PDB file of C-alpha atoms and ligand atoms in Angstrom:
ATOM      1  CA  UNK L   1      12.072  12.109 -21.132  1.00 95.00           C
ATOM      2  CA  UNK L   2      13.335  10.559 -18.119  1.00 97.00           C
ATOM      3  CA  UNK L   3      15.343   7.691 -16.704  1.00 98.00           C
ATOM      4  CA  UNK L   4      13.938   6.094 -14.043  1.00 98.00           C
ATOM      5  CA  UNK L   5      13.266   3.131 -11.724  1.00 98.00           C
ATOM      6  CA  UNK L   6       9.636   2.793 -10.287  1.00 98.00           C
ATOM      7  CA  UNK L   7       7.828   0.146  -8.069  1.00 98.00           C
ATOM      8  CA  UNK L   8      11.246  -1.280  -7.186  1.00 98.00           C
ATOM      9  CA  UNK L   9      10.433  -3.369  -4.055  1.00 98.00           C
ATOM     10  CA  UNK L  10      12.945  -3.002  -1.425  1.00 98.00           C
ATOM     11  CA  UNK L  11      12.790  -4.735   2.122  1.00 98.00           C
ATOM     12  CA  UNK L  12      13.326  -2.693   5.407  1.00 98.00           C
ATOM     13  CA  UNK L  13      16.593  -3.800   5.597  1.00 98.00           C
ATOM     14  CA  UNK L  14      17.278  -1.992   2.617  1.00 98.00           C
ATOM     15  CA  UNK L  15      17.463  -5.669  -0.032  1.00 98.00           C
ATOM     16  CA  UNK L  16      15.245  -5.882  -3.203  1.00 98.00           C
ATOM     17  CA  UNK L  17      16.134  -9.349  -4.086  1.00 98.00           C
ATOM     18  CA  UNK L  18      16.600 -12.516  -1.727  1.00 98.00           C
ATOM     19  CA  UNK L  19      19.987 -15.019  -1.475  1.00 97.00           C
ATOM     20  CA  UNK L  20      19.679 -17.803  -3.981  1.00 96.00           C
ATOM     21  CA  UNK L  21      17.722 -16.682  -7.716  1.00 96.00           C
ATOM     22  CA  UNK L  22      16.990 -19.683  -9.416  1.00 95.00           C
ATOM     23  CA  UNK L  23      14.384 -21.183 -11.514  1.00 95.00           C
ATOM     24  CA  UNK L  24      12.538 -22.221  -8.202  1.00 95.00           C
ATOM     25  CA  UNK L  25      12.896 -18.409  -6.368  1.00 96.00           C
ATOM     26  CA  UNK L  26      12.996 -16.000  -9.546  1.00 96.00           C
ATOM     27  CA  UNK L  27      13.210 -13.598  -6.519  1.00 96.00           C
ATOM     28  CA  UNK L  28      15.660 -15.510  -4.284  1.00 97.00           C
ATOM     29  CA  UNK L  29      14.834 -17.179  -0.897  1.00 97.00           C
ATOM     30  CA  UNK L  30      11.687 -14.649   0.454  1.00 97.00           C
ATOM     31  CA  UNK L  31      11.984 -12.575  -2.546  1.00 97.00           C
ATOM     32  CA  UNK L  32       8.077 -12.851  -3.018  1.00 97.00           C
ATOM     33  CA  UNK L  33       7.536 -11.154   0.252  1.00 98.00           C
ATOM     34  CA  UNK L  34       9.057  -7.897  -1.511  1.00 98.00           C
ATOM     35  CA  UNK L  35       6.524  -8.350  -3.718  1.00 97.00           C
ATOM     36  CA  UNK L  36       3.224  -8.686  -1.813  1.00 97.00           C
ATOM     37  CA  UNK L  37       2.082  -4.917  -2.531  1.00 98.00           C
ATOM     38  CA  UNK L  38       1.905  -5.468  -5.665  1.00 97.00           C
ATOM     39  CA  UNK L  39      -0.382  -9.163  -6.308  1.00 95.00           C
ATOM     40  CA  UNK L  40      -3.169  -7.387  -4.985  1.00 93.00           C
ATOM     41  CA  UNK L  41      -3.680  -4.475  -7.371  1.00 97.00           C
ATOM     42  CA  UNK L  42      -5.770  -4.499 -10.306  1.00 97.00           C
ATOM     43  CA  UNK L  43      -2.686  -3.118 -11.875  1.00 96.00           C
ATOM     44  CA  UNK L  44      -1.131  -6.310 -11.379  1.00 95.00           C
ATOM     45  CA  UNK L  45      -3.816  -8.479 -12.211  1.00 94.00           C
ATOM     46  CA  UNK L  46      -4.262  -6.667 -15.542  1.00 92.00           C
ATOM     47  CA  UNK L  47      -0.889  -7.479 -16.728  1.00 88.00           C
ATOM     48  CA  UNK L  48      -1.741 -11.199 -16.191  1.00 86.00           C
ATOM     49  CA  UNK L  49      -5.101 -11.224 -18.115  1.00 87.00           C
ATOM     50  CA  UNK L  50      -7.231 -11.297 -14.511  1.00 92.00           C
ATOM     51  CA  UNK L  51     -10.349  -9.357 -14.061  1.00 95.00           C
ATOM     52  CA  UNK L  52     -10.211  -7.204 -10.358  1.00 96.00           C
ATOM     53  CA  UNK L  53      -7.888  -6.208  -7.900  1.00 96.00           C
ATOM     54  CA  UNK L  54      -7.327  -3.256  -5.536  1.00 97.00           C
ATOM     55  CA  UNK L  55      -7.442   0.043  -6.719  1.00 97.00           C
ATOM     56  CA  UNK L  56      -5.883   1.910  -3.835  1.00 98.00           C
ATOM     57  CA  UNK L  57      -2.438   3.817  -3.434  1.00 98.00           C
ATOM     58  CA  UNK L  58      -0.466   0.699  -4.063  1.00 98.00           C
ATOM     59  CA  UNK L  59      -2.371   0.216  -7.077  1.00 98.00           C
ATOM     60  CA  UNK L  60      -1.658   4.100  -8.447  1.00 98.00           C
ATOM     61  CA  UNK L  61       1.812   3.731  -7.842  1.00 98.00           C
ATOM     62  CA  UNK L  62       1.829   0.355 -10.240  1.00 98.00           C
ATOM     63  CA  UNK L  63      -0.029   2.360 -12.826  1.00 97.00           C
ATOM     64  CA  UNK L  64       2.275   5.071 -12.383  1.00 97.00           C
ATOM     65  CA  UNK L  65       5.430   3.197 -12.899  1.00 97.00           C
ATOM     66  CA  UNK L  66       4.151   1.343 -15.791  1.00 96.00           C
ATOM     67  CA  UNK L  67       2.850   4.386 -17.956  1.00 96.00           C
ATOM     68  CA  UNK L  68       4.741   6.495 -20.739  1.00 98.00           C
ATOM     69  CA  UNK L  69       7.524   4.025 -21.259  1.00 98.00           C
ATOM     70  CA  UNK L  70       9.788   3.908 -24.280  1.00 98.00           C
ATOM     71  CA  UNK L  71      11.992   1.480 -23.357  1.00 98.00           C
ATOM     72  CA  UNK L  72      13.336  -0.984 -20.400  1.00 98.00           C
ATOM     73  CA  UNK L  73      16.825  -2.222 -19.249  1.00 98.00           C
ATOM     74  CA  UNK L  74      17.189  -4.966 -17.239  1.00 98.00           C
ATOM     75  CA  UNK L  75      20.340  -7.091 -15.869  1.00 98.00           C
ATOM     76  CA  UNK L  76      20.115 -10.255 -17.157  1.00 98.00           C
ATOM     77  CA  UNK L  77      19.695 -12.418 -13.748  1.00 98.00           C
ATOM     78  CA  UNK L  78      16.107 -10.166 -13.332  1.00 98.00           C
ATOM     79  CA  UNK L  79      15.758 -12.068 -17.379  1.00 98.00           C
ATOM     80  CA  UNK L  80      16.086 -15.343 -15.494  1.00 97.00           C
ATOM     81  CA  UNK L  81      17.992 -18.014 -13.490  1.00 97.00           C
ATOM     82  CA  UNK L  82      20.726 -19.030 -16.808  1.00 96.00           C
ATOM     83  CA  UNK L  83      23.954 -17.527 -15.733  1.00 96.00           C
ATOM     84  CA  UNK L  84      27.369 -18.109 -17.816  1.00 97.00           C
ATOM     85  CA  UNK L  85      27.312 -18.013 -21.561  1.00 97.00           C
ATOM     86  CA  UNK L  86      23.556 -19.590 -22.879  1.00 98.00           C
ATOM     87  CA  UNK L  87      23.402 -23.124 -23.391  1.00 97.00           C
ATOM     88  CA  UNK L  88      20.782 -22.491 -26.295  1.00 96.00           C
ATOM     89  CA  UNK L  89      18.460 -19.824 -27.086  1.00 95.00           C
ATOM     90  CA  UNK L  90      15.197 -21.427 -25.074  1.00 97.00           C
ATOM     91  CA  UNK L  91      15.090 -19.173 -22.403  1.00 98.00           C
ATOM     92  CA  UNK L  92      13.223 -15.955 -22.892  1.00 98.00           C
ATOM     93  CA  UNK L  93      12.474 -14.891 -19.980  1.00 97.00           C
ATOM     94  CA  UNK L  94      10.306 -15.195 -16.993  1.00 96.00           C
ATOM     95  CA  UNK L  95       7.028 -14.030 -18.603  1.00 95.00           C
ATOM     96  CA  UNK L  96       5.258 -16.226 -21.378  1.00 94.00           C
ATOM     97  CA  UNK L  97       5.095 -15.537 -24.715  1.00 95.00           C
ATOM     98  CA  UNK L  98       3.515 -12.457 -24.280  1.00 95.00           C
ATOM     99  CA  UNK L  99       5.726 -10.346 -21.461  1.00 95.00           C
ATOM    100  CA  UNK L 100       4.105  -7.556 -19.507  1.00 94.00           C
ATOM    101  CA  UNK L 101       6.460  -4.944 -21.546  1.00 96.00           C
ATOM    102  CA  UNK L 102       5.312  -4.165 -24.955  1.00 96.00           C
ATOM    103  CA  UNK L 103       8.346  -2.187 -26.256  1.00 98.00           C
ATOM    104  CA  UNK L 104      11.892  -2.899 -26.634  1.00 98.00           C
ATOM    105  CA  UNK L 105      13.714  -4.141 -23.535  1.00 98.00           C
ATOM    106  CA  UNK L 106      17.653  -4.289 -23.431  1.00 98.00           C
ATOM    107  CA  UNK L 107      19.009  -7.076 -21.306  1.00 98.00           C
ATOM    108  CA  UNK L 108      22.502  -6.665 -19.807  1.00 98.00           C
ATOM    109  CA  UNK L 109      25.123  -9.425 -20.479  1.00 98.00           C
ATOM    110  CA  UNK L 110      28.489 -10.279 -20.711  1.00 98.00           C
ATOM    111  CA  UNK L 111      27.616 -13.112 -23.427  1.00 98.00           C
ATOM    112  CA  UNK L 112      25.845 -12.146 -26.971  1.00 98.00           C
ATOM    113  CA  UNK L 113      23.171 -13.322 -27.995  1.00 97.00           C
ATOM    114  CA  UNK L 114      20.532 -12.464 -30.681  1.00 98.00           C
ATOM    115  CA  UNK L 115      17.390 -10.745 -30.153  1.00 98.00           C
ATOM    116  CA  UNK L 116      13.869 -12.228 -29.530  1.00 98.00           C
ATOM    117  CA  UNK L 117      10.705 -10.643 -30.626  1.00 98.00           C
ATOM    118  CA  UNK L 118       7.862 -11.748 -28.182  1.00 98.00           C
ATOM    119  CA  UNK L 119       4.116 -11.446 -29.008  1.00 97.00           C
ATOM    120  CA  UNK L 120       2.658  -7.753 -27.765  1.00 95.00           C
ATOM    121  CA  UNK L 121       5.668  -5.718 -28.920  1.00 96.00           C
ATOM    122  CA  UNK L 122       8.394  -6.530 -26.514  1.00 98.00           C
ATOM    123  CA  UNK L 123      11.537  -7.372 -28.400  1.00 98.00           C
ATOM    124  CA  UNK L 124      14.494  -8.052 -25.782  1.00 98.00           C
ATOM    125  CA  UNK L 125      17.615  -6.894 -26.967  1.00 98.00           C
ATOM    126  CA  UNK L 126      20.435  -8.396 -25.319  1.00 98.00           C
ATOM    127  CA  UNK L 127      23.446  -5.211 -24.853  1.00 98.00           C
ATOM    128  CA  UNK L 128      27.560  -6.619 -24.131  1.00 98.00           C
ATOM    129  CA  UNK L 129      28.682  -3.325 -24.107  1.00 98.00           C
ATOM    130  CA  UNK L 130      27.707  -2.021 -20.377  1.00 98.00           C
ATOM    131  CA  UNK L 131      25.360   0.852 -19.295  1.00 98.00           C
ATOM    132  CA  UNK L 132      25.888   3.678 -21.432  1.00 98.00           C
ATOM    133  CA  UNK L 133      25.333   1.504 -24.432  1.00 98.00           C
ATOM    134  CA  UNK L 134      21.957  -0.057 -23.363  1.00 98.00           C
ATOM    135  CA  UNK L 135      20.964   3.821 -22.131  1.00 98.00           C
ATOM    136  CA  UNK L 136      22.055   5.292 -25.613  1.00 98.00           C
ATOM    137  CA  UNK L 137      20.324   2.589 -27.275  1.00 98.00           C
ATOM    138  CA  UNK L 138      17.327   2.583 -24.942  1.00 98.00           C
ATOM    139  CA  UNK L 139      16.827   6.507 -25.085  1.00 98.00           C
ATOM    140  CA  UNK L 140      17.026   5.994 -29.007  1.00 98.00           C
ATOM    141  CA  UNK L 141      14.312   4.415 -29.317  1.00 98.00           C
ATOM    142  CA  UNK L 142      12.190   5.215 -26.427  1.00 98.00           C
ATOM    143  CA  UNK L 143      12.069   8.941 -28.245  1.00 96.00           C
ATOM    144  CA  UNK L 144       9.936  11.862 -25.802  1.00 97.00           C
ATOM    145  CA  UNK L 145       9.077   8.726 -23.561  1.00 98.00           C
ATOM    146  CA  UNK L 146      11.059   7.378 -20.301  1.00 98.00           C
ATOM    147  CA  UNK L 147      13.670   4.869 -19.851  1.00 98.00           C
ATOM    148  CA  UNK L 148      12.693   2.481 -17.359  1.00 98.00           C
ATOM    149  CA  UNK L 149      15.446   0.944 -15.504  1.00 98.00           C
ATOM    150  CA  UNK L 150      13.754  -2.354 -14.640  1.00 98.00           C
ATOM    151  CA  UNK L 151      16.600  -4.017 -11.891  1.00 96.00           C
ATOM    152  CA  UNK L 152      17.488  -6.306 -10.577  1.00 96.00           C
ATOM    153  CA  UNK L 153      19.531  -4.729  -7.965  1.00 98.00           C
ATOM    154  CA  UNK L 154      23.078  -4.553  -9.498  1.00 98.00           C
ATOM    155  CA  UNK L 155      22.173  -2.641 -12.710  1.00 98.00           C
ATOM    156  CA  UNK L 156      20.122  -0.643 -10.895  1.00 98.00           C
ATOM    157  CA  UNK L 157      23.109   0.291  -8.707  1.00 98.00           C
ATOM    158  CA  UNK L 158      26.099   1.006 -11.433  1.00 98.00           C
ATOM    159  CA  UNK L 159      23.211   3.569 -13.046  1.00 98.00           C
ATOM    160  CA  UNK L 160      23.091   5.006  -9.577  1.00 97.00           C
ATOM    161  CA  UNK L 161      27.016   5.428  -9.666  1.00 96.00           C
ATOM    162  CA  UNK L 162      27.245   6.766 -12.757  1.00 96.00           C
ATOM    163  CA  UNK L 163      24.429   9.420 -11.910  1.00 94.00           C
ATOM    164  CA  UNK L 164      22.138   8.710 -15.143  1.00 97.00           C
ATOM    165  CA  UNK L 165      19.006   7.811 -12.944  1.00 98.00           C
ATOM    166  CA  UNK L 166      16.621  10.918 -12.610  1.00 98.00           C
ATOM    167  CA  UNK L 167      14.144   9.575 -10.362  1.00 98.00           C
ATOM    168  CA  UNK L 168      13.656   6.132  -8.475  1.00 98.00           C
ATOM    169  CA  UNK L 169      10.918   5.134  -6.586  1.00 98.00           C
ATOM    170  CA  UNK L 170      10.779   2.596  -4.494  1.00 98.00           C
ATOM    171  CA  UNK L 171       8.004  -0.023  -2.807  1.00 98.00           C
ATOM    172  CA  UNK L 172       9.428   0.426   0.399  1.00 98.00           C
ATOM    173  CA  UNK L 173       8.310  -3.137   2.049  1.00 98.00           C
ATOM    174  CA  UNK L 174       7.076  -3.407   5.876  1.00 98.00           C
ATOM    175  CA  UNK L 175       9.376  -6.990   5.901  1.00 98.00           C
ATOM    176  CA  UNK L 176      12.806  -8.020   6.756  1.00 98.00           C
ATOM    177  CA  UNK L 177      15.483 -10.391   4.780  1.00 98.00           C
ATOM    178  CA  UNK L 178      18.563 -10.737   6.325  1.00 98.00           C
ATOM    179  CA  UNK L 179      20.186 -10.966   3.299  1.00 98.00           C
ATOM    180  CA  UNK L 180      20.107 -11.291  -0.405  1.00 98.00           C
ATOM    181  CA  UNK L 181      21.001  -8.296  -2.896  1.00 98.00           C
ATOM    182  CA  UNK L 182      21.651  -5.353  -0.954  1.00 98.00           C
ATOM    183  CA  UNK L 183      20.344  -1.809  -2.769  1.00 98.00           C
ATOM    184  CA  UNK L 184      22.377   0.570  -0.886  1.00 96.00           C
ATOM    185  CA  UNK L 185      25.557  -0.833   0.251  1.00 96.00           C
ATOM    186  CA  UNK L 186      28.477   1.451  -0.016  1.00 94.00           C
ATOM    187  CA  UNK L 187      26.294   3.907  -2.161  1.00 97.00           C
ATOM    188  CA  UNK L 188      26.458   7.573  -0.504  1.00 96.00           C
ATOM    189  CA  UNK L 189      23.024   8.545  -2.394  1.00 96.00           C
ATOM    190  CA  UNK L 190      23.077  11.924  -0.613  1.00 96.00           C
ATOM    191  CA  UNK L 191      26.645  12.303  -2.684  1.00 96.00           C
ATOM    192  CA  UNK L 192      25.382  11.466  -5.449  1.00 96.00           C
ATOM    193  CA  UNK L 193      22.961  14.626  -5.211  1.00 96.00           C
ATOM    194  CA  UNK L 194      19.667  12.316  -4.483  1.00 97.00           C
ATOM    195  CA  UNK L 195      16.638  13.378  -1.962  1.00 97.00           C
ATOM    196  CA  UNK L 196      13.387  12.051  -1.289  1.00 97.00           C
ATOM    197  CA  UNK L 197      10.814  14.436  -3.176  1.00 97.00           C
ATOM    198  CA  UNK L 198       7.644  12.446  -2.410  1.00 97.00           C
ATOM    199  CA  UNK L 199       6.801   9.502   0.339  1.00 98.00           C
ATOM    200  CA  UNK L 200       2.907   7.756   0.061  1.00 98.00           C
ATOM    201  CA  UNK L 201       1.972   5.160   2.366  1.00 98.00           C
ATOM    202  CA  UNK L 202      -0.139   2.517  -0.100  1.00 98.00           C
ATOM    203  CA  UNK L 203      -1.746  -0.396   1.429  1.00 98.00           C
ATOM    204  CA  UNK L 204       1.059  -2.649   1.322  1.00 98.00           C
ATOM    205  CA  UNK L 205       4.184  -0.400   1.002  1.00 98.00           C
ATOM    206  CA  UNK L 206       5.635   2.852   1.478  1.00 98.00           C
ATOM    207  CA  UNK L 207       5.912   4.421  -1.603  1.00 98.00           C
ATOM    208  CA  UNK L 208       9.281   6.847  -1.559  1.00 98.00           C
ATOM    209  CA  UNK L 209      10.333   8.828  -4.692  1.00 98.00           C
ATOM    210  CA  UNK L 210      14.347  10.136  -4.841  1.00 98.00           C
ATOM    211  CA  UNK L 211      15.436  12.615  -7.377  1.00 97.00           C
ATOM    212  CA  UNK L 212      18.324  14.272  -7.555  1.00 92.00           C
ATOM    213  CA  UNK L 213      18.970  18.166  -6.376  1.00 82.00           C
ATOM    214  CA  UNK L 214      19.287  20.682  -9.543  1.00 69.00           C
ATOM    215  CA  UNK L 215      22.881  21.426  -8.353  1.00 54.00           C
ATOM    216  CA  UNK L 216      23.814  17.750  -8.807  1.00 53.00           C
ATOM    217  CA  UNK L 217      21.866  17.499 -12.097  1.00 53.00           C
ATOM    218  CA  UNK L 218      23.485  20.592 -13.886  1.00 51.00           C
ATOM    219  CA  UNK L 219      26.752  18.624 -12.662  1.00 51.00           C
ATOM    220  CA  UNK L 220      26.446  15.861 -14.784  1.00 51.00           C
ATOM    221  CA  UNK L 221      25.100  17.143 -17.776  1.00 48.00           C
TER     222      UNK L 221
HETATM  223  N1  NAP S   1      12.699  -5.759  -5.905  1.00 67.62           N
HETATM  224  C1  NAP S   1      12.182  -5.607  -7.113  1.00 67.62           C
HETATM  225  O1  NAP S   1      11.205  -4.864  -7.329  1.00 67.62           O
HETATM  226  C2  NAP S   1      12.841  -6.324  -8.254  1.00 67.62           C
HETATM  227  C3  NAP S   1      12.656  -5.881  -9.564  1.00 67.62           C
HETATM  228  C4  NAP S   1      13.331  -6.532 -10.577  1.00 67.62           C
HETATM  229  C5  NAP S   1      14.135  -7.623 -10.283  1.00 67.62           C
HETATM  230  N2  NAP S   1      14.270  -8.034  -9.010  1.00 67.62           N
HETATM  231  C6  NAP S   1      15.120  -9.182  -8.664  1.00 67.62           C
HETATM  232  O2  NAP S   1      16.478  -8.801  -8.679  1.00 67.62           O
HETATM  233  C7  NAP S   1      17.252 -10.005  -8.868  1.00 67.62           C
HETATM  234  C8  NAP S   1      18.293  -9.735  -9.913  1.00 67.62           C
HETATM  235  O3  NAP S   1      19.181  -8.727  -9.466  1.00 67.62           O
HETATM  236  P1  NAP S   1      20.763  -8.950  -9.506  1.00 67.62           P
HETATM  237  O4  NAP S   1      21.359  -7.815  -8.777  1.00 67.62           O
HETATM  238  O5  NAP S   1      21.065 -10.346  -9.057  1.00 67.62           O
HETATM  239  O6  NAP S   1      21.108  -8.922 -11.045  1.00 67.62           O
HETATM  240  P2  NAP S   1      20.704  -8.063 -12.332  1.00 67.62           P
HETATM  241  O7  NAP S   1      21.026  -6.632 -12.120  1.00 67.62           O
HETATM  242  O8  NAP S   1      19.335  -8.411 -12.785  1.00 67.62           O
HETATM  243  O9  NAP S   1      21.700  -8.721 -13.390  1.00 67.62           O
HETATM  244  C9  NAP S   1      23.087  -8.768 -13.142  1.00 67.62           C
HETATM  245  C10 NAP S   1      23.738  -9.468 -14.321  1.00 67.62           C
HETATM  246  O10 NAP S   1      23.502  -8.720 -15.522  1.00 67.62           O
HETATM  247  C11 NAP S   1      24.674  -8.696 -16.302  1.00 67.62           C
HETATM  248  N3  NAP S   1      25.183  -7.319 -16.260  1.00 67.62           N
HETATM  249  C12 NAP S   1      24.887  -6.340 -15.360  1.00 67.62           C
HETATM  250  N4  NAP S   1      25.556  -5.230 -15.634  1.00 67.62           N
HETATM  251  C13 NAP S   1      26.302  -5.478 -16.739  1.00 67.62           C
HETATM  252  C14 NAP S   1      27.219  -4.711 -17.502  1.00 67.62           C
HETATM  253  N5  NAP S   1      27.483  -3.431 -17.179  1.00 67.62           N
HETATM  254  N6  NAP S   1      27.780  -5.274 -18.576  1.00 67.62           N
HETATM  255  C15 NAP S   1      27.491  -6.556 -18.927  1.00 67.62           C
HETATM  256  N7  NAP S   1      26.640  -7.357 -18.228  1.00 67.62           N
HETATM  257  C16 NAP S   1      26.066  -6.818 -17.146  1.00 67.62           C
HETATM  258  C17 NAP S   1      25.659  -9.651 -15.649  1.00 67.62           C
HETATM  259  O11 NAP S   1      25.327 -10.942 -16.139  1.00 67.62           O
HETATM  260  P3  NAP S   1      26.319 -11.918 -16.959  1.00 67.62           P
HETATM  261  O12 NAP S   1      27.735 -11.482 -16.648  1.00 67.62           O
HETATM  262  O13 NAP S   1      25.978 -13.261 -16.430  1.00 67.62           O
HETATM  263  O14 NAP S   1      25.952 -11.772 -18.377  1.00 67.62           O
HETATM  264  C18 NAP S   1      25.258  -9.546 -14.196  1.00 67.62           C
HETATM  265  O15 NAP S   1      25.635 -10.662 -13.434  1.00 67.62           O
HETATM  266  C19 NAP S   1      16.279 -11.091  -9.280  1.00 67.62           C
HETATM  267  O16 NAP S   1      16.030 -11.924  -8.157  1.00 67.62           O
HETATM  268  C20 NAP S   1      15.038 -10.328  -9.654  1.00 67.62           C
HETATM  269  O17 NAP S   1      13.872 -11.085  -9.502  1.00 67.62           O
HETATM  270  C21 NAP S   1      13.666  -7.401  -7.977  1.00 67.62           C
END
């Protein structure tokens, strides 16, 4: 069992989520071009009920990121564009009644809210008490299978801090954004006991896996 990120998209200039979310750029201003790798593969395509697509490296990876997961976290502003406490419960995310993740997902928040079971098994669970809750919780029920640590970029980060992410790999995008949500500001990942273990050039993206030295591992647990 693992906790990890995979297929996170992150631009040159080291951002995996443009200025500006809202209901009109999900991603933020040029967020889509973070993206790109990852319309074209049949992996993609799949998880929107399309026939085709690419089957190349870029494809793999998307395969690879998706399979053997127990259970997702995400922040809430990768949920969608509501911030403050919810108007209503009408919002439920991004994807259609059916999202692409088929078990439970726990959605960071500072405001409660009840759960919502979606068709195709996702049920997103909405967690007040910070990361170690939503990771306790998540690793409960995701049993032998990984934790995937879905973004956006400021969960991602605080599980970075904290040292609970085994392995990230990132879409490592051939595209500058100038600014939006930075992944590696003021993080000292090489402190934190993280390497690169594997780098694949796909079609649209470098493809670079970190995971952390056994010296730093044994540290934290
Ligand atoms: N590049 C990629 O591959 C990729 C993948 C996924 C998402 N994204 C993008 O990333 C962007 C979102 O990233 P983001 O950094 O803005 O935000 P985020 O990590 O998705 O969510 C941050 C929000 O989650 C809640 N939250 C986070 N940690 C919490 C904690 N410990 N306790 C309680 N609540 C907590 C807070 O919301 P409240 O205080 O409002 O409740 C916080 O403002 C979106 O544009 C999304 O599309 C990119």
């Amino acid at each position: 069992m693992k906790v990890r990120v995979s297929s996170f998209a992150v631009s040159l200039d080291g951002f995996g989520a443009g200025p500006s979310q809202n209901l009109q750029n999900p991603l933020g201003v040029n967020g889509p071009e973070l993206m790109e790798w990852f319309f074209s593969t049949r992996a993609w395509r799949r998880m929107h009920g399309l026939d085709g697509g690419e089957t190349g490296v870029d494809h793999r990876m998307a395969e690879e990121g998706l399979s053997g997961i127990g259970a997702w976290i995400l922040g809430r502003n990768m949920f969608g564009p509501v911030r403050g406490p919810w108007p209503d419960e009408s919002w439920k995310g991004w994807w259609g009644e059916e999202p692409p993740y088929h078990v439970p997902a726990f959605v960071l928040t500072h405001h409660a809210r009840a759960s919502i079971q979606m068709k195709g098994g996702t049920r997103f669970i909405f967690v007040t008490g910070g990361i170690h809750e939503a990771l306790a919780r998540a690793r409960e029920v995701a049993g032998d299978s990984d934790v995937r640590i879905g973004g956006g970029v400021s969960t991602i980060r605080q599980f970075l801090r904290a040292g609970l992410i085994d392995e990230m790999t990132l879409a490592l995008r051939p595209v500058v954004l100038g600014e939006g949500e930075a992944l590696f500001a003021a993080l000292d990942l090489r402190a934190l006991g993280y390497e690169c273990i594997r780098h694949v050039a796909g079609e649209r993206a470098v493809h670079v896996t970190l995971g952390r030295v056994a010296s730093a591992r044994s540290a934290s647990t």
